[in-house]
PDB file of C-alpha atoms in Angstrom:
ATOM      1  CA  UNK R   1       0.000   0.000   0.000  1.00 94.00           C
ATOM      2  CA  UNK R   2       0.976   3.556  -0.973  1.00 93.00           C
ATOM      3  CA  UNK R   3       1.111   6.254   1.502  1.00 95.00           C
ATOM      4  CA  UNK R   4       0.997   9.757   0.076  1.00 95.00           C
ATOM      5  CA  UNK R   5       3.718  11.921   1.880  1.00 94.00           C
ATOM      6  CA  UNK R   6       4.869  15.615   1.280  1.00 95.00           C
ATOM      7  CA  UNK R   7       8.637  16.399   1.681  1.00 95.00           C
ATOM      8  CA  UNK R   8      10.978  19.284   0.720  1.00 97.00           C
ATOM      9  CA  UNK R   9      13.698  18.958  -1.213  1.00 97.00           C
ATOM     10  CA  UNK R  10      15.675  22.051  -2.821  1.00 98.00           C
ATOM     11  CA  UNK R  11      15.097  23.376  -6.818  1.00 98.00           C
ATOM     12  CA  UNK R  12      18.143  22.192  -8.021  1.00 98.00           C
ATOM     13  CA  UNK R  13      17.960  18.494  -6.597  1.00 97.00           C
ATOM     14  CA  UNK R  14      13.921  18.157  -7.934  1.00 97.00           C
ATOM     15  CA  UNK R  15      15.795  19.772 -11.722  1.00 97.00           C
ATOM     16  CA  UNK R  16      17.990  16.851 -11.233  1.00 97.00           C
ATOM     17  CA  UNK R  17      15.240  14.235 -10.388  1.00 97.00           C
ATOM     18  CA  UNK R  18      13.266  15.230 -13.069  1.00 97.00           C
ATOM     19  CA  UNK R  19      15.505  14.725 -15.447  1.00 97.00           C
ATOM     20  CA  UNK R  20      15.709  11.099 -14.653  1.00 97.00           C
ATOM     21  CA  UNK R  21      12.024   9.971 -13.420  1.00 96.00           C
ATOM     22  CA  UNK R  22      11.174   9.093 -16.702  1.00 96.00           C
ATOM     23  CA  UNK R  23      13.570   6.613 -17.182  1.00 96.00           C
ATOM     24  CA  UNK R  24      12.062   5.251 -13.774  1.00 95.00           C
ATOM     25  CA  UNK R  25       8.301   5.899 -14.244  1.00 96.00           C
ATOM     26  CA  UNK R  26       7.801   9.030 -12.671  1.00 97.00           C
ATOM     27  CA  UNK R  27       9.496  10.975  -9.564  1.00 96.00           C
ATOM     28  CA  UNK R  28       7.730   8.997  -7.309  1.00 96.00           C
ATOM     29  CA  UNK R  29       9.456   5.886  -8.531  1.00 96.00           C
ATOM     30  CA  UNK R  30      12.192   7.488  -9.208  1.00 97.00           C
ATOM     31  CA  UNK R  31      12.343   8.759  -5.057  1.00 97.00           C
ATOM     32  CA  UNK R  32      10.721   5.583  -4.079  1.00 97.00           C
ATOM     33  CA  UNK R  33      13.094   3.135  -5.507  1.00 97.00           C
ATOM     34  CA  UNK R  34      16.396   5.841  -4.182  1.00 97.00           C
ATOM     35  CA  UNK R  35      15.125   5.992  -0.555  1.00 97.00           C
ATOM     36  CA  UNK R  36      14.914   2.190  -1.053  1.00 98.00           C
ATOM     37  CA  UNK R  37      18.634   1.814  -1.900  1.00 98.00           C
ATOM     38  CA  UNK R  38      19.667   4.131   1.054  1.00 98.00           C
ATOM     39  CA  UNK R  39      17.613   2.193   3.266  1.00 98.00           C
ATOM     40  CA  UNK R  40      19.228  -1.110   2.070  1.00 98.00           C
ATOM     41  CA  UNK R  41      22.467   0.151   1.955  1.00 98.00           C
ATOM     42  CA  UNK R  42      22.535   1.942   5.642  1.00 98.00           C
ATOM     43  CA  UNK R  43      21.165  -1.218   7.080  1.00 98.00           C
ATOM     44  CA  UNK R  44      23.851  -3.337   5.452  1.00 97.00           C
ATOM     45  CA  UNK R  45      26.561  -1.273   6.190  1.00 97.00           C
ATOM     46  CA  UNK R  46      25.336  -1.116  10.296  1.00 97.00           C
ATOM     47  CA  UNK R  47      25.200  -5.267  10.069  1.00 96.00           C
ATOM     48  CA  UNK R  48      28.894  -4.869   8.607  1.00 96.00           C
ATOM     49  CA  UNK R  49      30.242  -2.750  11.229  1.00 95.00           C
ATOM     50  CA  UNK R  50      28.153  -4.549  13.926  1.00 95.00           C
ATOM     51  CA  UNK R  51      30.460  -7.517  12.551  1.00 94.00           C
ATOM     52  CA  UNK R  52      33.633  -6.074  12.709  1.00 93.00           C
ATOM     53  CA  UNK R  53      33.452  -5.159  16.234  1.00 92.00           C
ATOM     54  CA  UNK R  54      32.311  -8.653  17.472  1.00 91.00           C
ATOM     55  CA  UNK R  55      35.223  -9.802  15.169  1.00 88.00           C
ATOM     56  CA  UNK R  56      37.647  -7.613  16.755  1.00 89.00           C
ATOM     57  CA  UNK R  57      36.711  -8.415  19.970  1.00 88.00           C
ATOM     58  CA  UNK R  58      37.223 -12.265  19.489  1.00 88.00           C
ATOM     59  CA  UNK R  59      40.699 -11.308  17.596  1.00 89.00           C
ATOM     60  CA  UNK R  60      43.191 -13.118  19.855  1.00 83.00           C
ATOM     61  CA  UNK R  61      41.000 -16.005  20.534  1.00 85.00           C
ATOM     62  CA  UNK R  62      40.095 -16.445  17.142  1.00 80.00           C
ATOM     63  CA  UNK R  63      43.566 -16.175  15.893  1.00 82.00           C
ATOM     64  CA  UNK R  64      44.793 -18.572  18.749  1.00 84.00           C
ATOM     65  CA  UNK R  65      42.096 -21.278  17.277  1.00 79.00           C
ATOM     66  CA  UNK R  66      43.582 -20.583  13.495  1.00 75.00           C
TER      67      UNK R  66
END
């Protein structure tokens, strides 16, 4: 389900969007499927980092094992 939202975004940015919505559907899809990719990324890159700290906590008993 859709949920119709307003946001601000500056001139120059929504010039730039425009430009490319088409390729995309519109600037909804265009926004939709961007936000998306942020969201994705962040998330990933929080698991990642999340992972490197247990990692190198566990460094000298892990190396010890290898």
């Amino acid at each position: 389900m859709k949920v119709k939202t307003s946001i601000t975004l500056s001139r120059e940015l929504i010039g730039r969007v425009d430009e490319l919505a088409a390729e995309y559907g519109n600037r909804s899809a265009l926004i939709e499927l961007a936000v998306e990719r942020f969201v994705t990324t962040a998330k990933r890159r929080s698991r990642d980092a999340r992972d490197l700290e247990i990692i190198n906590r566990r460094a000298d008993a892990l190396n010890a094992e290898a």
